[in-house]
């Protein structure tokens, strides 16, 4: 049986990029035959979040978001990373087998250095903890966004070093995982309100559950120009179409594009296109928004559910941790 596993950091309110690039692929993967493990990577968020109340709120928010969007906790084990301390033990063992060079090559780390962030040790060590997250559950397939692929490849390397050092013939200590990418490009890189990649670091996101006036205000920020509706335009050059493409059925999208290309009387203006986008977002998340409110109303049920998930996850990680301890002589 194939084991699927993935995680997401609770380091901000989740936006449409997180939804199309990570959350929806995770939930869809969890509907396939196999075993499923999804977790909230709160240890990872400690590399950036410095406000304990906020971190607690964000963990709840991520949990509610996944459940409201349809993750079935009966099908998928769903838990909080820090409830399984075994991953930090596995991370230490992996780190001792990995060269500094492997970590120094990590794009996400280098990007942060280039952005002028003064790195803490946790940020540098981040891929080792992520490798432990994956290997602790004997995962086969890791559905991730594009920016996480290198981290899964590093996991393969770390598992390889450990297995080469301590594995016996035909009896590896850690199972080698493979990544799985969302295959449609427009879901893999959702643009933000300023046309750059949507990201919490750019403050250009639309929160998944945004609605009403706030949603309108956000969508209004999408850059446009002063060309009138009648002037023919190339829709593929407009950010508003990149976002519409996420929500509209193919034939409706093609119809809007044709009208914009043709221009003239009856061609939609930017305001009209933005109104369609607002309505599409409202509609897409309408049911989930209701479920979110219900879940928020009962935080103790949420805690119970995460605790149940943690118990299952922990039992599994303990087996792998023990295997690794034994293999390297710590037992
Ligand atoms: P952010 O860029 O907002 O800090 P994260 O790095 O925490 O987001 O990403 C969490 C997950 O969401 C990752 O799997 C990442 O690939 C995915 N993701 C983030 N932004 C986008 C985007 N604009 N388009 C598609 N996927 C995204
Ligand atoms: N680094 C991932 C992100 O930022 C979150 C994560 C932590 C993860 N551990 C993982 C994803 C293990 C997949 C598997 O999105």
Tab-separated table of C-alpha atoms and ligand atoms in Angstrom:
chain	number	residue	atom	x	y	z
A	1	UNK	CA	0.000	0.000	0.000
A	2	UNK	CA	1.288	3.455	-0.915
A	3	UNK	CA	1.828	5.876	1.957
A	4	UNK	CA	1.220	9.561	1.206
A	5	UNK	CA	2.495	12.270	3.516
A	6	UNK	CA	2.733	16.026	3.484
A	7	UNK	CA	2.747	19.022	5.777
A	8	UNK	CA	2.257	22.746	5.819
A	9	UNK	CA	3.648	25.431	8.088
A	10	UNK	CA	1.331	27.476	10.276
A	11	UNK	CA	3.321	30.638	9.731
A	12	UNK	CA	0.497	32.810	8.402
A	13	UNK	CA	-3.116	32.829	7.282
A	14	UNK	CA	-3.337	30.532	4.272
A	15	UNK	CA	-3.825	32.170	0.878
A	16	UNK	CA	-5.056	31.073	-2.545
A	17	UNK	CA	-1.501	30.084	-3.555
A	18	UNK	CA	-1.308	27.725	-0.577
A	19	UNK	CA	-4.745	26.391	-1.476
A	20	UNK	CA	-4.116	25.574	-5.138
A	21	UNK	CA	-0.427	24.702	-4.745
A	22	UNK	CA	-0.571	22.623	-1.576
A	23	UNK	CA	-3.838	22.175	0.321
A	24	UNK	CA	-6.057	21.054	-2.548
A	25	UNK	CA	-3.437	18.620	-3.932
A	26	UNK	CA	-3.026	17.227	-0.407
A	27	UNK	CA	-6.767	16.729	0.016
A	28	UNK	CA	-7.109	15.206	-3.455
A	29	UNK	CA	-4.210	12.843	-2.789
A	30	UNK	CA	-5.906	11.778	0.441
A	31	UNK	CA	-8.892	10.602	-1.585
A	32	UNK	CA	-6.758	8.073	-3.483
A	33	UNK	CA	-6.268	4.499	-2.299
A	34	UNK	CA	-3.441	4.295	0.215
A	35	UNK	CA	-2.485	5.454	3.685
A	36	UNK	CA	-2.487	9.178	4.340
A	37	UNK	CA	-0.574	11.383	6.726
A	38	UNK	CA	-0.944	15.178	6.891
A	39	UNK	CA	0.467	17.395	9.585
A	40	UNK	CA	0.828	20.976	10.746
A	41	UNK	CA	4.540	21.796	10.758
A	42	UNK	CA	4.599	23.956	13.879
A	43	UNK	CA	8.222	23.161	14.801
A	44	UNK	CA	9.183	24.534	11.386
A	45	UNK	CA	7.274	27.753	12.023
A	46	UNK	CA	9.379	28.430	15.077
A	47	UNK	CA	12.134	29.466	12.659
A	48	UNK	CA	10.085	32.610	11.946
A	49	UNK	CA	7.109	33.093	14.296
A	50	UNK	CA	7.973	34.797	17.591
A	51	UNK	CA	4.528	35.340	19.100
A	52	UNK	CA	3.221	32.365	21.146
A	53	UNK	CA	-0.439	33.443	21.026
A	54	UNK	CA	-0.226	33.945	17.274
A	55	UNK	CA	1.401	30.540	16.764
A	56	UNK	CA	-1.387	28.844	18.743
A	57	UNK	CA	-4.005	30.695	16.695
A	58	UNK	CA	-2.330	29.819	13.405
A	59	UNK	CA	-2.101	26.123	14.270
A	60	UNK	CA	-5.855	26.100	14.905
A	61	UNK	CA	-6.444	28.083	11.744
A	62	UNK	CA	-4.519	25.584	9.591
A	63	UNK	CA	-6.380	22.682	11.192
A	64	UNK	CA	-9.739	24.329	10.600
A	65	UNK	CA	-8.767	25.216	7.027
A	66	UNK	CA	-7.889	21.631	6.069
A	67	UNK	CA	-10.989	20.182	7.689
A	68	UNK	CA	-13.306	22.839	6.276
A	69	UNK	CA	-11.892	22.248	2.797
A	70	UNK	CA	-12.646	18.561	3.030
A	71	UNK	CA	-9.779	16.619	4.596
A	72	UNK	CA	-11.428	13.587	6.168
A	73	UNK	CA	-9.694	12.780	9.471
A	74	UNK	CA	-11.080	9.243	9.300
A	75	UNK	CA	-9.179	8.636	6.050
A	76	UNK	CA	-6.096	10.699	6.784
A	77	UNK	CA	-4.109	10.862	9.988
A	78	UNK	CA	-3.973	14.568	10.811
A	79	UNK	CA	-1.846	15.970	13.614
A	80	UNK	CA	0.464	18.651	14.924
A	81	UNK	CA	4.154	17.991	14.254
A	82	UNK	CA	5.314	18.950	17.758
A	83	UNK	CA	3.085	16.247	19.281
A	84	UNK	CA	5.501	13.685	17.823
A	85	UNK	CA	8.869	14.489	19.428
A	86	UNK	CA	10.381	11.387	17.785
A	87	UNK	CA	10.899	13.423	14.612
A	88	UNK	CA	13.429	15.615	16.397
A	89	UNK	CA	15.363	12.502	17.442
A	90	UNK	CA	15.358	11.233	13.875
A	91	UNK	CA	16.401	14.685	12.668
A	92	UNK	CA	19.440	14.587	14.945
A	93	UNK	CA	20.480	11.170	13.671
A	94	UNK	CA	20.078	12.283	10.049
A	95	UNK	CA	21.944	15.535	10.669
A	96	UNK	CA	24.935	13.619	11.979
A	97	UNK	CA	25.177	11.725	8.686
A	98	UNK	CA	24.756	14.774	6.416
A	99	UNK	CA	27.432	17.146	5.169
A	100	UNK	CA	27.157	20.897	5.609
A	101	UNK	CA	27.442	21.226	1.817
A	102	UNK	CA	24.100	19.512	1.256
A	103	UNK	CA	22.342	22.058	3.444
A	104	UNK	CA	24.328	24.993	2.097
A	105	UNK	CA	22.963	24.220	-1.363
A	106	UNK	CA	19.304	24.520	-0.286
A	107	UNK	CA	17.576	27.127	-2.498
A	108	UNK	CA	15.111	28.258	0.137
A	109	UNK	CA	17.949	28.895	2.596
A	110	UNK	CA	20.034	30.732	-0.022
A	111	UNK	CA	17.004	32.814	-1.063
A	112	UNK	CA	16.506	33.890	2.527
A	113	UNK	CA	20.175	34.834	2.889
A	114	UNK	CA	19.956	36.819	-0.354
A	115	UNK	CA	16.866	38.580	0.959
A	116	UNK	CA	19.024	39.826	3.841
A	117	UNK	CA	17.460	37.647	6.553
A	118	UNK	CA	19.874	36.902	9.400
A	119	UNK	CA	19.503	33.122	9.612
A	120	UNK	CA	19.052	31.198	12.844
A	121	UNK	CA	20.385	27.657	13.150
A	122	UNK	CA	16.828	26.330	12.815
A	123	UNK	CA	16.482	27.878	9.381
A	124	UNK	CA	19.661	26.152	8.229
A	125	UNK	CA	18.579	22.862	9.811
A	126	UNK	CA	15.040	23.107	8.412
A	127	UNK	CA	15.557	20.517	5.607
A	128	UNK	CA	16.856	17.951	8.114
A	129	UNK	CA	13.718	18.269	10.221
A	130	UNK	CA	11.637	18.052	7.053
A	131	UNK	CA	13.513	14.883	6.028
A	132	UNK	CA	12.772	13.425	9.465
A	133	UNK	CA	9.073	14.318	9.049
A	134	UNK	CA	8.958	12.302	5.863
A	135	UNK	CA	11.141	9.361	6.874
A	136	UNK	CA	9.519	8.929	10.311
A	137	UNK	CA	6.366	7.556	8.686
A	138	UNK	CA	7.924	5.453	5.896
A	139	UNK	CA	6.269	7.738	3.332
A	140	UNK	CA	6.370	6.711	-0.345
A	141	UNK	CA	4.841	9.793	-1.968
A	142	UNK	CA	5.092	13.405	-0.829
A	143	UNK	CA	2.712	15.806	-2.624
A	144	UNK	CA	4.374	19.233	-2.513
A	145	UNK	CA	4.560	22.624	-4.174
A	146	UNK	CA	7.458	23.263	-6.570
A	147	UNK	CA	9.535	25.165	-4.020
A	148	UNK	CA	9.598	22.067	-1.802
A	149	UNK	CA	10.911	19.611	-4.386
A	150	UNK	CA	14.548	20.187	-3.496
A	151	UNK	CA	13.749	19.447	0.145
A	152	UNK	CA	12.335	16.047	-0.836
A	153	UNK	CA	15.434	15.380	-2.954
A	154	UNK	CA	17.585	16.242	0.063
A	155	UNK	CA	15.476	13.770	2.056
A	156	UNK	CA	16.356	11.086	-0.486
A	157	UNK	CA	20.046	11.957	-0.062
A	158	UNK	CA	19.859	11.897	3.732
A	159	UNK	CA	18.037	8.556	3.743
A	160	UNK	CA	20.711	7.272	1.347
A	161	UNK	CA	23.626	8.356	3.587
A	162	UNK	CA	22.015	6.749	6.597
A	163	UNK	CA	21.118	3.533	4.802
A	164	UNK	CA	24.591	3.244	3.242
A	165	UNK	CA	26.188	3.656	6.639
A	166	UNK	CA	23.870	1.551	8.777
A	167	UNK	CA	21.485	-0.405	6.552
A	168	UNK	CA	21.957	-4.088	5.926
A	169	UNK	CA	21.775	-5.687	2.482
A	170	UNK	CA	18.133	-5.482	1.333
A	171	UNK	CA	17.119	-3.977	4.679
A	172	UNK	CA	17.253	-0.190	4.532
A	173	UNK	CA	16.599	1.734	7.750
A	174	UNK	CA	14.669	4.493	5.970
A	175	UNK	CA	12.300	4.189	3.024
A	176	UNK	CA	13.122	6.386	0.009
A	177	UNK	CA	10.291	8.859	-0.741
A	178	UNK	CA	9.334	10.449	-4.075
A	179	UNK	CA	7.822	13.900	-4.534
A	180	UNK	CA	4.613	14.531	-6.482
A	181	UNK	CA	3.905	17.896	-8.102
A	182	UNK	CA	0.632	19.526	-9.026
A	183	UNK	CA	0.803	19.081	-12.806
A	184	UNK	CA	-1.089	22.156	-14.021
A	185	UNK	CA	1.260	25.140	-14.151
A	186	UNK	CA	-1.341	27.773	-13.287
A	187	UNK	CA	-2.104	26.005	-10.022
A	188	UNK	CA	1.572	25.476	-9.226
A	189	UNK	CA	2.371	29.204	-9.296
A	190	UNK	CA	-0.578	31.344	-8.323
A	191	UNK	CA	0.117	35.050	-8.891
A	192	UNK	CA	-0.473	37.551	-6.131
A	193	UNK	CA	-2.373	40.819	-6.254
A	194	UNK	CA	0.734	42.574	-7.589
A	195	UNK	CA	1.454	39.967	-10.278
A	196	UNK	CA	4.431	38.443	-8.418
A	197	UNK	CA	4.052	34.926	-6.954
A	198	UNK	CA	1.441	35.026	-4.213
A	199	UNK	CA	3.329	34.771	-0.920
A	200	UNK	CA	2.925	35.887	2.642
A	201	UNK	CA	6.382	37.436	2.431
A	202	UNK	CA	5.170	39.808	-0.310
A	203	UNK	CA	1.918	40.648	1.425
A	204	UNK	CA	0.117	40.187	-1.892
A	205	UNK	CA	-2.200	37.331	-0.969
A	206	UNK	CA	-5.910	36.715	-0.818
A	207	UNK	CA	-6.882	34.767	2.281
A	208	UNK	CA	-8.802	31.608	1.301
A	209	UNK	CA	-11.885	32.556	3.322
A	210	UNK	CA	-11.942	36.266	2.530
A	211	UNK	CA	-15.391	37.476	1.524
A	212	UNK	CA	-17.661	40.506	1.153
A	213	UNK	CA	-16.173	43.982	1.222
A	214	UNK	CA	-12.689	42.835	2.207
A	215	UNK	CA	-12.556	40.443	-0.718
A	216	UNK	CA	-13.696	43.187	-3.108
A	217	UNK	CA	-11.072	45.525	-1.707
A	218	UNK	CA	-8.354	42.903	-2.203
A	219	UNK	CA	-9.395	42.069	-5.769
A	220	UNK	CA	-9.528	45.777	-6.590
A	221	UNK	CA	-5.795	45.937	-5.940
A	222	UNK	CA	-5.054	43.737	-8.962
A	223	UNK	CA	-3.060	45.973	-11.298
A	224	UNK	CA	-4.790	47.202	-14.450
A	225	UNK	CA	-4.213	50.113	-16.807
A	226	UNK	CA	-6.254	52.953	-18.243
A	227	UNK	CA	-7.245	51.294	-21.527
A	228	UNK	CA	-11.020	51.448	-22.041
A	229	UNK	CA	-13.150	48.248	-22.325
A	230	UNK	CA	-13.625	48.713	-26.109
A	231	UNK	CA	-9.907	48.531	-26.795
A	232	UNK	CA	-8.925	44.935	-27.730
A	233	UNK	CA	-6.461	43.404	-25.292
A	234	UNK	CA	-4.462	40.212	-24.856
A	235	UNK	CA	-6.072	38.460	-21.828
A	236	UNK	CA	-3.035	36.276	-21.185
A	237	UNK	CA	-1.099	39.416	-20.256
A	238	UNK	CA	-3.587	40.367	-17.532
A	239	UNK	CA	-3.141	39.222	-13.920
A	240	UNK	CA	-6.914	39.167	-13.432
A	241	UNK	CA	-7.118	36.369	-16.037
A	242	UNK	CA	-4.419	34.328	-14.272
A	243	UNK	CA	-6.672	34.413	-11.216
A	244	UNK	CA	-9.901	33.821	-13.132
A	245	UNK	CA	-8.270	30.740	-14.682
A	246	UNK	CA	-8.095	29.177	-11.221
A	247	UNK	CA	-11.845	29.293	-10.729
A	248	UNK	CA	-13.760	29.352	-14.008
A	249	UNK	CA	-14.710	26.371	-16.132
A	250	UNK	CA	-12.724	26.216	-19.402
A	251	UNK	CA	-15.597	27.299	-21.661
A	252	UNK	CA	-16.546	30.287	-19.534
A	253	UNK	CA	-12.906	31.368	-19.342
A	254	UNK	CA	-12.528	31.032	-23.123
A	255	UNK	CA	-15.652	33.122	-23.597
A	256	UNK	CA	-14.376	36.007	-21.443
A	257	UNK	CA	-10.992	35.856	-23.180
A	258	UNK	CA	-12.578	36.010	-26.624
A	259	UNK	CA	-14.610	39.076	-25.637
A	260	UNK	CA	-11.567	40.875	-24.263
A	261	UNK	CA	-9.488	40.035	-27.358
A	262	UNK	CA	-12.227	41.268	-29.677
A	263	UNK	CA	-12.892	44.528	-27.795
A	264	UNK	CA	-15.630	46.844	-29.054
A	265	UNK	CA	-19.152	47.212	-27.780
A	266	UNK	CA	-20.003	44.637	-25.087
A	267	UNK	CA	-16.391	43.844	-24.161
A	268	UNK	CA	-15.997	43.625	-20.358
A	269	UNK	CA	-13.973	46.289	-18.557
A	270	UNK	CA	-11.552	45.565	-15.734
A	271	UNK	CA	-14.219	46.303	-13.112
A	272	UNK	CA	-16.532	43.758	-14.670
A	273	UNK	CA	-13.814	41.073	-14.747
A	274	UNK	CA	-12.927	41.760	-11.133
A	275	UNK	CA	-16.584	41.429	-10.115
A	276	UNK	CA	-16.701	38.028	-11.804
A	277	UNK	CA	-13.565	37.013	-9.913
A	278	UNK	CA	-15.031	38.091	-6.569
A	279	UNK	CA	-18.213	36.104	-7.252
A	280	UNK	CA	-16.211	33.052	-8.324
A	281	UNK	CA	-14.084	33.100	-5.157
A	282	UNK	CA	-17.155	33.586	-2.935
A	283	UNK	CA	-18.876	30.662	-4.619
A	284	UNK	CA	-15.881	28.327	-4.668
A	285	UNK	CA	-15.422	28.553	-0.891
A	286	UNK	CA	-19.049	29.073	0.182
A	287	UNK	CA	-19.561	25.607	1.707
A	288	UNK	CA	-16.106	25.547	3.257
A	289	UNK	CA	-16.741	28.939	4.849
A	290	UNK	CA	-19.812	27.545	6.614
A	291	UNK	CA	-17.915	24.455	7.774
A	292	UNK	CA	-15.102	26.689	9.043
A	293	UNK	CA	-17.502	28.609	11.261
A	294	UNK	CA	-18.896	25.357	12.658
A	295	UNK	CA	-15.425	24.052	13.425
A	296	UNK	CA	-14.332	27.305	15.038
A	297	UNK	CA	-17.323	27.116	17.333
A	298	UNK	CA	-15.985	23.908	18.911
A	299	UNK	CA	-12.228	24.242	19.562
A	300	UNK	CA	-12.177	21.383	22.061
A	301	UNK	CA	-13.412	18.965	19.400
A	302	UNK	CA	-10.590	20.187	17.190
A	303	UNK	CA	-8.054	19.555	19.943
A	304	UNK	CA	-9.464	16.066	20.479
A	305	UNK	CA	-9.190	15.336	16.799
A	306	UNK	CA	-5.567	16.504	16.598
A	307	UNK	CA	-4.728	14.518	19.729
A	308	UNK	CA	-6.202	11.379	18.167
A	309	UNK	CA	-4.155	11.997	15.023
A	310	UNK	CA	-1.010	12.550	17.084
A	311	UNK	CA	-1.477	9.266	18.893
A	312	UNK	CA	-1.654	7.338	15.626
A	313	UNK	CA	1.229	9.260	14.081
A	314	UNK	CA	3.380	8.841	17.152
A	315	UNK	CA	2.949	5.076	17.302
A	316	UNK	CA	4.184	4.909	13.746
A	317	UNK	CA	7.136	7.270	14.246
A	318	UNK	CA	8.256	5.353	17.326
A	319	UNK	CA	8.741	2.195	15.279
A	320	UNK	CA	10.927	4.034	12.767
A	321	UNK	CA	12.816	5.933	15.489
A	322	UNK	CA	13.582	2.632	17.273
A	323	UNK	CA	14.763	1.092	14.022
A	324	UNK	CA	17.143	4.011	13.475
A	325	UNK	CA	18.406	4.050	17.089
A	326	UNK	CA	19.160	0.346	16.889
A	327	UNK	CA	20.815	0.574	13.483
A	328	UNK	CA	23.334	3.186	14.584
A	329	UNK	CA	24.152	1.601	17.951
A	330	UNK	CA	22.154	3.826	20.279
A	331	UNK	CA	20.188	0.751	21.438
B	1	LIG	P1	4.474	31.485	1.367
B	1	LIG	O1	5.190	31.616	0.041
B	1	LIG	O2	3.235	32.296	1.413
B	1	LIG	O3	5.405	31.741	2.534
B	1	LIG	P2	4.849	28.717	2.028
B	1	LIG	O4	6.276	28.817	1.564
B	1	LIG	O5	4.581	28.523	3.483
B	1	LIG	O6	4.025	29.982	1.473
B	1	LIG	O7	4.183	27.555	1.188
B	1	LIG	C1	3.306	26.569	1.693
B	1	LIG	C2	2.912	25.676	0.538
B	1	LIG	O8	2.099	26.435	-0.401
B	1	LIG	C3	4.088	25.152	-0.255
B	1	LIG	O9	3.828	23.789	-0.594
B	1	LIG	C4	4.143	26.019	-1.485
B	1	LIG	O10	4.640	25.335	-2.612
B	1	LIG	C5	2.676	26.397	-1.702
B	1	LIG	N1	2.573	27.748	-2.299
B	1	LIG	C6	2.913	28.913	-1.689
B	1	LIG	N2	2.680	29.964	-2.501
B	1	LIG	C7	2.194	29.459	-3.672
B	1	LIG	C8	1.757	30.028	-4.911
B	1	LIG	N3	1.760	31.346	-5.104
B	1	LIG	N4	1.313	29.209	-5.877
B	1	LIG	C9	1.275	27.861	-5.675
B	1	LIG	N5	1.677	27.259	-4.549
B	1	LIG	C10	2.139	28.026	-3.532
B	2	LIG	N1	8.465	22.882	4.273
B	2	LIG	C1	7.069	22.677	3.974
B	2	LIG	C2	6.420	24.020	3.515
B	2	LIG	O1	6.919	25.079	3.838
B	2	LIG	C3	6.315	22.151	5.158
B	2	LIG	C4	6.818	20.813	5.572
B	2	LIG	C5	7.509	20.520	6.712
B	2	LIG	C6	6.670	19.601	4.835
B	2	LIG	N2	7.781	19.191	6.736
B	2	LIG	C7	7.292	18.597	5.617
B	2	LIG	C8	6.061	19.289	3.614
B	2	LIG	C9	7.331	17.257	5.173
B	2	LIG	C10	6.115	17.952	3.188
B	2	LIG	C11	6.747	16.951	3.954
B	2	LIG	O2	5.416	23.995	2.857
